Short mmCIF file of C-alpha atoms and ligand atoms in Angstrom, two decimals:
data_model
loop_
_atom_site.label_atom_id
_atom_site.label_comp_id
_atom_site.label_asym_id
_atom_site.label_seq_id
_atom_site.Cartn_x
_atom_site.Cartn_y
_atom_site.Cartn_z
CA MET F 136 68.01 -84.08 128.69
CA ARG F 137 68.43 -82.24 125.45
CA LEU F 138 69.70 -85.40 123.76
CA LEU F 139 66.74 -87.38 125.02
CA SER F 140 64.24 -84.93 123.70
CA TYR F 141 66.08 -84.89 120.36
CA ILE F 142 65.90 -88.66 120.10
CA PHE F 143 62.27 -88.59 121.07
CA SER F 144 61.32 -85.98 118.48
CA SER F 145 63.27 -87.83 115.79
CA LEU F 146 61.41 -91.01 116.56
CA LEU F 147 58.14 -89.16 116.47
CA TRP F 148 58.94 -87.78 112.98
CA LEU F 149 59.93 -91.21 111.76
CA PHE F 150 56.69 -92.64 113.10
CA LEU F 151 54.64 -89.90 111.44
CA ALA F 152 56.39 -90.41 108.13
CA VAL F 153 55.71 -94.15 108.17
CA ALA F 154 52.08 -93.51 109.10
CA LEU F 155 51.71 -91.08 106.20
CA LEU F 156 53.15 -93.57 103.75
CA ASN F 157 50.82 -96.29 104.94
CA SER F 158 47.68 -94.23 104.87
CA ASN F 159 48.21 -93.19 101.23
CA GLY F 160 49.61 -96.47 100.07
CA VAL F 161 52.16 -94.45 98.03
CA ALA F 162 55.02 -92.15 98.87
CA ALA F 163 54.04 -88.51 99.29
CA ASN F 164 55.42 -86.17 96.57
CA SER F 165 59.00 -85.51 97.43
CA ASN F 166 59.50 -83.09 94.56
CA SER F 167 57.58 -80.27 92.95
CA ILE F 168 57.68 -78.19 89.77
CA ASP F 169 57.73 -74.68 91.14
CA GLY F 170 58.14 -72.79 87.89
CA ILE F 171 58.39 -73.24 84.14
CA ARG F 172 60.21 -70.72 81.97
CA VAL F 173 59.94 -70.68 78.19
CA TRP F 174 62.56 -68.92 76.05
CA PRO F 175 61.84 -68.81 72.33
CA ALA F 176 64.82 -67.93 70.10
CA PRO F 177 65.11 -67.74 66.30
CA GLU F 178 66.35 -71.33 65.99
CA ASN F 179 65.23 -73.03 69.17
CA THR F 180 63.06 -72.86 72.24
CA ARG F 181 64.45 -73.58 75.66
CA ILE F 182 62.10 -74.69 78.42
CA VAL F 183 63.41 -74.63 81.99
CA PHE F 184 61.57 -76.46 84.75
CA ASP F 185 62.43 -75.13 88.22
CA LEU F 186 62.17 -77.93 90.73
CA LYS F 187 62.37 -78.25 94.50
CA ASN F 188 64.77 -81.20 94.26
CA LYS F 189 66.80 -83.08 91.69
CA PRO F 190 64.37 -84.33 89.03
CA ASP F 191 63.64 -88.02 88.51
CA TYR F 192 62.24 -88.01 84.99
CA LYS F 193 61.59 -89.93 81.79
CA TYR F 194 60.48 -88.58 78.45
CA PHE F 195 59.36 -89.72 75.02
CA THR F 196 57.88 -88.21 71.88
CA LEU F 197 54.74 -89.01 69.95
CA SER F 198 53.77 -88.06 66.41
CA ASN F 199 50.44 -87.23 64.74
CA PRO F 200 50.12 -84.85 66.42
CA ASN F 201 53.67 -84.12 67.57
CA ARG F 202 54.02 -84.24 71.33
CA LEU F 203 56.72 -84.40 73.96
CA VAL F 204 55.71 -86.28 77.12
CA ILE F 205 57.71 -85.90 80.32
CA ASP F 206 57.07 -87.98 83.43
CA PHE F 207 58.28 -86.46 86.68
CA LYS F 208 58.39 -89.19 89.34
CA ASP F 209 57.05 -88.35 92.81
CA THR F 210 56.48 -84.78 91.78
CA LYS F 211 53.54 -82.47 92.02
CA ASN F 212 53.07 -79.55 89.66
CA SER F 213 52.32 -76.19 91.21
CA THR F 214 52.66 -74.13 88.03
CA ALA F 215 49.86 -72.75 85.88
CA LEU F 216 50.28 -74.23 82.40
CA LYS F 217 47.73 -72.38 80.36
CA VAL F 218 49.64 -69.24 79.37
CA LEU F 219 53.07 -70.81 78.96
CA ALA F 220 52.93 -71.47 75.22
CA LYS F 221 51.32 -68.14 74.43
CA ASN F 222 54.26 -66.50 72.66
CA ASP F 223 56.13 -69.54 71.51
CA PRO F 224 56.25 -70.56 67.84
CA ARG F 225 57.11 -74.21 68.59
CA ILE F 226 54.78 -75.18 71.42
CA LYS F 227 51.00 -75.12 70.99
CA LEU F 228 50.03 -76.13 74.48
CA PHE F 229 51.31 -77.32 77.85
CA ARG F 230 48.96 -79.72 79.63
CA THR F 231 48.99 -82.57 82.11
CA SER F 232 47.86 -86.10 81.43
CA THR F 233 47.19 -89.15 83.59
CA ALA F 234 50.46 -90.17 85.21
CA LYS F 235 51.54 -93.76 85.97
CA SER F 236 51.15 -93.20 89.69
CA LYS F 237 49.18 -90.77 91.80
CA SER F 238 52.25 -89.07 93.18
CA SER F 239 53.78 -88.36 89.76
CA THR F 240 53.15 -85.72 87.14
CA ARG F 241 52.90 -86.31 83.41
CA LEU F 242 53.36 -83.16 81.33
CA VAL F 243 52.46 -83.08 77.67
CA LEU F 244 53.84 -80.43 75.33
CA GLU F 245 51.86 -80.21 72.13
CA LEU F 246 54.29 -79.18 69.40
CA THR F 247 53.85 -77.45 66.05
CA LYS F 248 56.12 -80.00 64.31
CA SER F 249 58.89 -82.43 65.21
CA PHE F 250 62.10 -81.01 66.64
CA GLN F 251 65.59 -82.11 67.50
CA LEU F 252 65.47 -82.65 71.24
CA THR F 253 67.94 -82.17 74.09
CA VAL F 254 66.90 -82.87 77.68
CA PHE F 255 69.24 -82.51 80.63
CA PRO F 256 69.12 -81.71 84.36
CA LEU F 257 71.02 -78.77 85.85
CA ALA F 258 72.32 -78.69 89.42
CA PRO F 259 71.61 -75.66 91.63
CA ALA F 260 73.71 -72.59 90.74
CA GLY F 261 73.50 -69.01 91.95
CA GLN F 262 69.94 -67.90 92.31
CA TYR F 263 68.59 -71.11 90.77
CA GLY F 264 67.80 -74.48 92.32
CA ASP F 265 67.48 -77.84 90.58
CA ARG F 266 66.32 -77.57 86.99
CA LEU F 267 65.38 -79.71 84.04
CA VAL F 268 66.19 -78.14 80.68
CA VAL F 269 64.47 -79.06 77.44
CA ASP F 270 65.74 -77.67 74.14
CA LEU F 271 63.62 -77.89 71.02
CA HIS F 272 65.89 -77.21 68.03
CA ASP F 273 64.59 -76.59 64.55
CA LYS F 274 65.72 -79.38 62.25
CA ASN F 275 68.30 -78.53 59.55
CA GLU F 276 68.49 -74.97 60.77
CA LYS F 277 69.91 -72.63 58.17
CA ILE F 278 72.20 -69.80 59.13
CA GLN F 279 71.06 -66.49 57.77
CA THR F 280 74.02 -64.50 56.61
CA VAL F 281 74.19 -60.82 55.83
CA LYS F 282 74.81 -59.68 52.28
CA HIS F 283 78.54 -59.65 51.94
CA THR F 284 79.30 -57.87 48.69
CA THR F 285 78.37 -54.40 47.60
CA PRO F 286 77.17 -53.62 44.04
CA ASN F 287 80.66 -52.81 42.75
CA GLY F 288 81.98 -56.21 43.83
CA LYS F 289 83.83 -54.89 46.87
CA ARG F 290 82.86 -56.51 50.13
CA ASP F 291 81.68 -54.94 53.36
CA ILE F 292 83.65 -55.21 56.56
CA ILE F 293 81.56 -57.41 58.86
CA ILE F 294 81.40 -56.77 62.59
CA ALA F 295 79.81 -59.50 64.70
CA ILE F 296 78.27 -58.13 67.88
CA VAL F 297 77.48 -60.45 70.75
CA ALA F 298 75.18 -58.93 73.34
CA GLY F 299 76.21 -60.83 76.46
CA HIS F 300 73.83 -63.33 78.09
CA GLY F 301 70.10 -63.43 77.28
CA GLY F 302 66.99 -65.48 77.84
CA TYR F 303 67.19 -67.64 80.93
CA ASP F 304 70.69 -66.28 81.57
CA PRO F 305 70.28 -62.73 82.94
CA GLY F 306 74.02 -62.21 83.49
CA SER F 307 74.89 -60.07 86.49
CA ILE F 308 72.10 -58.36 88.37
CA GLY F 309 72.54 -54.85 89.75
CA ALA F 310 71.61 -53.73 93.25
CA LYS F 311 68.52 -52.02 91.86
CA GLY F 312 67.65 -55.18 89.97
CA SER F 313 68.74 -54.33 86.45
CA TYR F 314 69.71 -57.27 84.29
CA GLU F 315 73.02 -57.27 82.46
CA LYS F 316 71.37 -59.03 79.47
CA ARG F 317 69.13 -55.99 78.87
CA VAL F 318 71.94 -53.44 79.15
CA THR F 319 74.18 -55.41 76.79
CA LEU F 320 71.41 -55.75 74.20
CA ALA F 321 70.59 -52.02 74.34
CA ILE F 322 74.22 -50.99 73.81
CA SER F 323 74.71 -53.63 71.12
CA LYS F 324 71.70 -52.42 69.14
CA LYS F 325 72.97 -48.84 69.26
CA LEU F 326 76.40 -49.97 68.12
CA ALA F 327 74.91 -52.01 65.26
CA THR F 328 72.90 -49.00 64.07
CA LEU F 329 76.04 -46.83 63.96
CA ILE F 330 78.01 -49.49 62.09
CA ASN F 331 75.25 -50.07 59.54
CA GLN F 332 75.06 -46.35 58.82
CA ARG F 333 78.67 -46.30 57.71
CA SER F 334 79.09 -47.39 54.10
CA GLY F 335 81.47 -50.28 53.74
CA PHE F 336 80.48 -51.73 57.13
CA LYS F 337 77.85 -54.22 58.22
CA ALA F 338 76.92 -55.37 61.67
CA VAL F 339 75.73 -58.88 62.48
CA MET F 340 73.82 -59.15 65.73
CA ILE F 341 74.50 -62.61 67.09
CA ARG F 342 71.64 -62.13 69.54
CA LYS F 343 68.74 -59.91 68.49
CA GLY F 344 66.32 -60.37 71.37
CA ASP F 345 65.86 -61.83 74.81
CA TYR F 346 67.01 -65.37 74.18
CA TYR F 347 70.13 -67.38 74.79
CA VAL F 348 72.64 -68.32 72.09
CA LYS F 349 74.89 -71.32 72.72
CA HIS F 350 78.59 -70.44 72.80
CA SER F 351 79.53 -72.73 69.95
CA ARG F 352 76.71 -71.19 67.94
CA LYS F 353 78.05 -67.66 68.50
CA THR F 354 81.36 -68.40 66.81
CA GLU F 355 79.62 -70.45 64.16
CA LEU F 356 77.37 -67.52 63.31
CA ALA F 357 80.30 -65.10 63.29
CA ARG F 358 82.32 -67.39 61.06
CA LYS F 359 79.49 -68.15 58.61
CA ASN F 360 78.95 -64.41 58.27
CA LYS F 361 82.70 -64.04 57.58
CA ALA F 362 83.10 -61.57 60.41
CA ASP F 363 86.26 -59.47 60.39
CA LEU F 364 85.88 -58.71 64.08
CA LEU F 365 83.86 -60.04 66.99
CA ILE F 366 82.82 -57.71 69.79
CA SER F 367 81.18 -59.07 72.93
CA ILE F 368 79.38 -56.54 75.08
CA HIS F 369 79.09 -57.16 78.79
CA ALA F 370 78.67 -55.37 82.09
CA ASP F 371 80.84 -56.28 85.01
CA ALA F 372 79.93 -57.22 88.56
CA PHE F 373 81.69 -57.79 91.81
CA VAL F 374 80.67 -58.97 95.28
CA SER F 375 81.24 -55.49 96.73
CA PRO F 376 79.75 -52.30 95.26
CA GLU F 377 83.01 -50.30 95.05
CA PRO F 378 84.70 -51.49 91.84
CA GLN F 379 83.80 -49.42 88.82
CA GLY F 380 84.90 -48.63 85.31
CA ALA F 381 85.09 -50.27 81.94
CA SER F 382 87.64 -52.83 80.80
CA VAL F 383 88.51 -54.61 77.60
CA LEU F 384 89.50 -58.26 77.51
CA VAL F 385 91.41 -60.10 74.84
CA GLN F 386 92.81 -63.55 74.38
CA SER F 387 96.35 -63.74 75.67
CA SER F 388 99.18 -66.21 75.41
CA ARG F 389 100.64 -65.25 78.73
CA ARG F 390 99.05 -66.76 81.77
CA ALA F 391 97.21 -63.89 83.32
CA ASN F 392 97.77 -63.54 87.00
CA SER F 393 95.56 -60.81 88.35
CA GLU F 394 92.71 -61.90 90.55
CA PHE F 395 90.25 -60.05 88.38
CA THR F 396 91.29 -61.81 85.22
CA ARG F 397 91.16 -65.21 86.83
CA TRP F 398 87.64 -64.49 87.92
CA ILE F 399 86.63 -63.55 84.38
CA ALA F 400 88.46 -66.49 82.88
CA ASN F 401 86.60 -68.90 85.12
CA ARG F 402 83.40 -67.86 83.53
CA GLN F 403 83.40 -70.52 80.84
CA ASP F 404 80.55 -68.63 79.19
CA GLU F 405 82.59 -65.67 78.11
CA SER F 406 85.75 -67.52 77.25
CA GLU F 407 84.23 -70.08 74.95
CA LEU F 408 82.95 -67.48 72.56
CA LEU F 409 86.50 -66.54 71.69
CA GLY F 410 87.18 -70.05 70.52
CA GLY F 411 87.33 -71.92 67.22
CA ALA F 412 89.96 -73.08 64.73
CA GLY F 413 90.56 -72.05 61.15
CA GLU F 414 89.23 -74.13 58.27
CA MET F 415 92.64 -74.39 56.63
CA ILE F 416 94.14 -75.74 59.81
CA LYS F 417 91.50 -78.45 59.95
CA LYS F 418 92.09 -79.48 56.34
CA THR F 419 95.87 -79.93 56.24
CA LYS F 420 97.18 -83.44 56.93
CA ASP F 421 100.71 -82.32 57.87
CA LYS F 422 100.62 -82.14 61.64
CA ASN F 423 103.63 -79.85 62.02
CA LEU F 424 102.37 -77.52 59.34
CA ALA F 425 98.98 -77.48 61.02
CA PHE F 426 100.61 -76.47 64.30
CA THR F 427 102.71 -73.77 62.66
CA LEU F 428 99.74 -72.40 60.75
CA ALA F 429 97.62 -72.51 63.85
CA ASP F 430 100.30 -70.68 65.81
CA MET F 431 100.75 -68.01 63.16
CA LYS F 432 97.02 -67.57 62.82
CA LYS F 433 96.56 -67.42 66.56
CA GLU F 434 99.44 -64.97 66.92
CA HIS F 435 97.97 -62.72 64.24
CA THR F 436 94.47 -62.93 65.67
CA MET F 437 95.74 -62.14 69.14
CA SER F 438 97.78 -59.15 68.09
CA SER F 439 94.88 -57.81 66.00
CA SER F 440 92.57 -58.26 68.97
CA TYR F 441 95.02 -56.42 71.18
CA GLU F 442 95.43 -53.58 68.71
CA PHE F 443 91.68 -53.15 68.44
CA ALA F 444 91.36 -53.31 72.24
CA LEU F 445 93.78 -50.37 72.49
CA HIS F 446 91.51 -48.37 70.18
CA VAL F 447 88.51 -49.23 72.34
CA ILE F 448 90.25 -48.12 75.52
CA LYS F 449 91.38 -44.89 73.88
CA GLN F 450 87.77 -44.02 73.01
CA MET F 451 86.08 -45.46 76.12
CA LYS F 452 88.15 -43.36 78.49
CA LYS F 453 86.61 -40.25 76.96
CA VAL F 454 83.12 -41.30 78.04
CA THR F 455 83.53 -43.44 81.15
CA LYS F 456 85.89 -44.40 83.95
CA LEU F 457 88.28 -47.23 83.26
CA HIS F 458 88.68 -50.20 85.56
CA LYS F 459 91.89 -51.22 83.79
CA LYS F 460 93.95 -48.89 81.63
CA LYS F 461 95.28 -51.71 79.47
CA PRO F 462 93.58 -54.60 77.71
CA GLU F 463 93.32 -57.55 80.06
CA GLY F 464 94.59 -60.88 78.78
CA LEU F 465 92.51 -63.97 79.25
CA SER F 466 94.54 -67.06 80.07
CA LEU F 467 94.90 -69.49 77.19
CA ALA F 468 94.16 -72.40 79.48
CA VAL F 469 90.46 -71.71 79.20
CA LEU F 470 90.42 -70.47 75.61
CA LYS F 471 90.31 -72.27 72.33
CA SER F 472 92.15 -70.73 69.40
CA SER F 473 90.21 -68.25 67.35
CA ASP F 474 90.45 -67.14 63.76
CA ILE F 475 88.46 -63.97 64.26
CA PRO F 476 89.97 -61.09 66.22
CA SER F 477 87.77 -60.83 69.30
CA VAL F 478 87.39 -58.55 72.26
CA LEU F 479 85.13 -58.62 75.24
CA ILE F 480 84.11 -55.19 76.49
CA GLU F 481 82.95 -54.81 80.06
CA THR F 482 81.10 -51.50 79.73
CA GLY F 483 81.07 -50.79 83.47
CA PHE F 484 80.14 -52.40 86.80
CA ILE F 485 76.44 -53.09 87.14
CA SER F 486 77.18 -53.90 90.79
CA ASN F 487 78.23 -50.29 91.36
CA PRO F 488 75.13 -48.15 92.09
CA THR F 489 76.28 -45.12 90.03
CA GLU F 490 77.33 -47.20 87.07
CA GLU F 491 74.16 -49.29 87.25
CA LYS F 492 72.22 -46.06 86.84
CA ASN F 493 74.46 -44.96 83.96
CA LEU F 494 74.29 -48.30 82.19
CA ASN F 495 70.50 -48.04 82.15
CA ASN F 496 70.62 -44.46 80.87
CA LYS F 497 69.95 -44.24 77.12
CA LYS F 498 72.29 -41.27 76.66
CA HIS F 499 75.12 -43.06 78.40
CA GLN F 500 74.46 -46.23 76.39
CA GLN F 501 74.68 -44.11 73.23
CA LYS F 502 77.99 -42.62 74.38
CA LEU F 503 79.42 -46.07 74.97
CA ALA F 504 78.18 -47.25 71.56
CA ASN F 505 79.69 -44.15 69.90
CA ALA F 506 83.03 -44.81 71.57
CA ILE F 507 83.13 -48.44 70.44
CA TYR F 508 82.03 -47.44 66.95
CA LYS F 509 84.84 -44.87 66.73
CA ALA F 510 87.30 -47.55 67.76
CA VAL F 511 85.96 -49.83 65.01
CA ASP F 512 86.27 -47.06 62.46
CA ASN F 513 89.78 -46.02 63.47
CA TYR F 514 91.00 -49.59 63.65
CA PHE F 515 89.78 -50.46 60.14
CA VAL F 516 91.07 -47.26 58.58
CA GLU F 517 94.48 -48.32 59.85
CA ASN F 518 94.01 -52.01 59.09
CA THR F 519 91.83 -52.06 56.00
CA PRO F 520 91.21 -55.60 54.70
CA LYS F 521 91.95 -56.03 50.99
CA GLY F 522 89.02 -56.25 48.59
CA THR F 523 86.70 -54.26 50.80
CA LEU F 524 84.66 -51.24 49.86
CA LEU F 525 86.45 -49.33 52.59
CA ALA F 526 89.79 -50.07 50.95
CA ALA F 527 88.40 -48.75 47.66
CA ILE F 528 86.93 -45.57 49.06
CA THR F 529 89.46 -44.60 51.66
CA MET F 530 92.86 -45.57 50.35
CA LYS F 531 95.01 -44.44 47.51
CA GLN F 532 98.34 -45.99 46.69
CA HIS F 533 101.46 -43.89 46.43
CA LYS F 534 104.77 -45.12 45.12
CA VAL F 535 107.60 -43.16 46.77
CA ARG F 536 109.83 -41.30 44.30
CA SER F 537 113.23 -39.78 44.83
CA GLY F 538 113.16 -36.61 46.93
CA GLU F 539 109.82 -37.35 48.61
CA SER F 540 109.60 -37.29 52.38
CA LEU F 541 106.79 -37.98 54.80
CA SER F 542 106.16 -34.28 55.34
CA VAL F 543 106.05 -33.60 51.58
CA LEU F 544 103.47 -36.36 51.12
CA ALA F 545 101.50 -35.22 54.15
CA GLN F 546 101.26 -31.75 52.68
CA ARG F 547 100.34 -32.98 49.22
CA TYR F 548 97.55 -35.28 50.44
CA LYS F 549 96.40 -32.89 53.19
CA ILE F 550 96.80 -35.42 55.99
CA SER F 551 99.17 -35.63 58.93
CA VAL F 552 102.54 -37.37 59.03
CA ALA F 553 101.27 -39.35 62.02
CA THR F 554 98.33 -40.71 59.98
CA ILE F 555 100.57 -41.89 57.14
CA LYS F 556 102.85 -43.53 59.67
CA SER F 557 100.12 -45.31 61.58
CA VAL F 558 98.22 -46.46 58.48
CA ASN F 559 101.41 -47.89 57.02
CA LYS F 560 102.76 -49.04 60.37
CA LEU F 561 106.02 -47.12 59.83
CA LYS F 562 108.43 -47.12 62.75
CA SER F 563 110.74 -44.41 61.40
CA ASN F 564 110.47 -41.34 59.18
CA VAL F 565 112.73 -42.84 56.53
CA LEU F 566 111.11 -43.72 53.20
CA ARG F 567 112.55 -46.02 50.55
CA ILE F 568 112.32 -45.11 46.89
CA GLY F 569 109.80 -47.41 45.20
CA GLN F 570 108.02 -48.17 48.48
CA THR F 571 104.21 -48.24 48.15
CA LEU F 572 102.31 -46.30 50.78
CA LYS F 573 98.63 -46.39 51.60
CA ILE F 574 97.20 -42.89 51.65
CA PRO F 575 93.81 -42.34 53.31
CA ARG F 576 91.61 -39.90 51.41
CA ALA F 577 91.33 -36.67 53.35
CA GLY F 578 87.89 -35.70 54.70
ZN1 ZN I 708 78.63 -60.80 81.35
#
């Protein structure tokens, strides 16, 4: 009985569908544009069309005036177009035009000039359904770099700060609805301010507003700015509300095995930004030498990253709970080599109600920024790059003479034995005559 009625109702639907087709003479719209999101960034604008189903589309450009025309087959548009271009520097107007068939939609984007164009569909993921993405890139985009040398010819130490996510990518979303991309930008801005206040340091914000920066572009920007360190700021999330605390992630050569790390590593987004290969390695023709250089470089970058991560943890634990007490290693399988020491800081769990509240709190954001800044400062006092202003203002050289011990020098320069040891990476208290020590200026 049940089967019979099922067959009957199926037949009825089939009949109705055929009748509908016949009466219109064309197929009814099987798809619809349910939303259009526009994300202007300094070098590009991304337009995301949210669709009911997978888009069937064609596009072409026209000049005088510059236009992009997109035909969506068997699609109706249910989005208001008028206000879309309001705040965008590249699009003058969104409008429709006569489509090839009644059931289709032709969208016309009137552009301010001609752009490099990328158009691609995206399959449903997370909270989003089928999408069509259009990127309008500025042609021959120039990278703006920060001023690298100070008046006396010594260079600044450059810290690249990547505020996680942005634009159409909100990152994790807290139970109360806060977006990770906003929290990361707020903390990053505070951190940049602190760094820029310190003479001898300059911060480069890889993302300055609510827009998305491609992963390859992040490293490119960091490298063009000659960054000494790259810090990515994120907030964590988990399926259950319990996990809490901050953690610091670094590139690791060992295959990481904890569940948590695997989960992070799977997020291609975060891992790619640690990638990139050194210029020298690209240039050499000797394959073996290239491998050796690459290995040495990678090894050095990884150990520097790890050392900095330890500083971050030391400071972070004073202002927040820790999720992991040690830096977490990201598996190499998903990482490219990097020539800039890089860490990824998960500032807390946005999926934990208490931490979500904290992460939105300006005072707490400031505390986190202070902690990271302190770590930056401490790390570079111990590992001062040559030729920098910091090296000139904070370090003196001392050549060890006969009869001098660590405690004698500590007393003379009014600093602690521990500081001399850590700055010079000394493992024992024994000094050699003639050995040159770096002495930080007291105060
Ligand atoms: Zn994130």
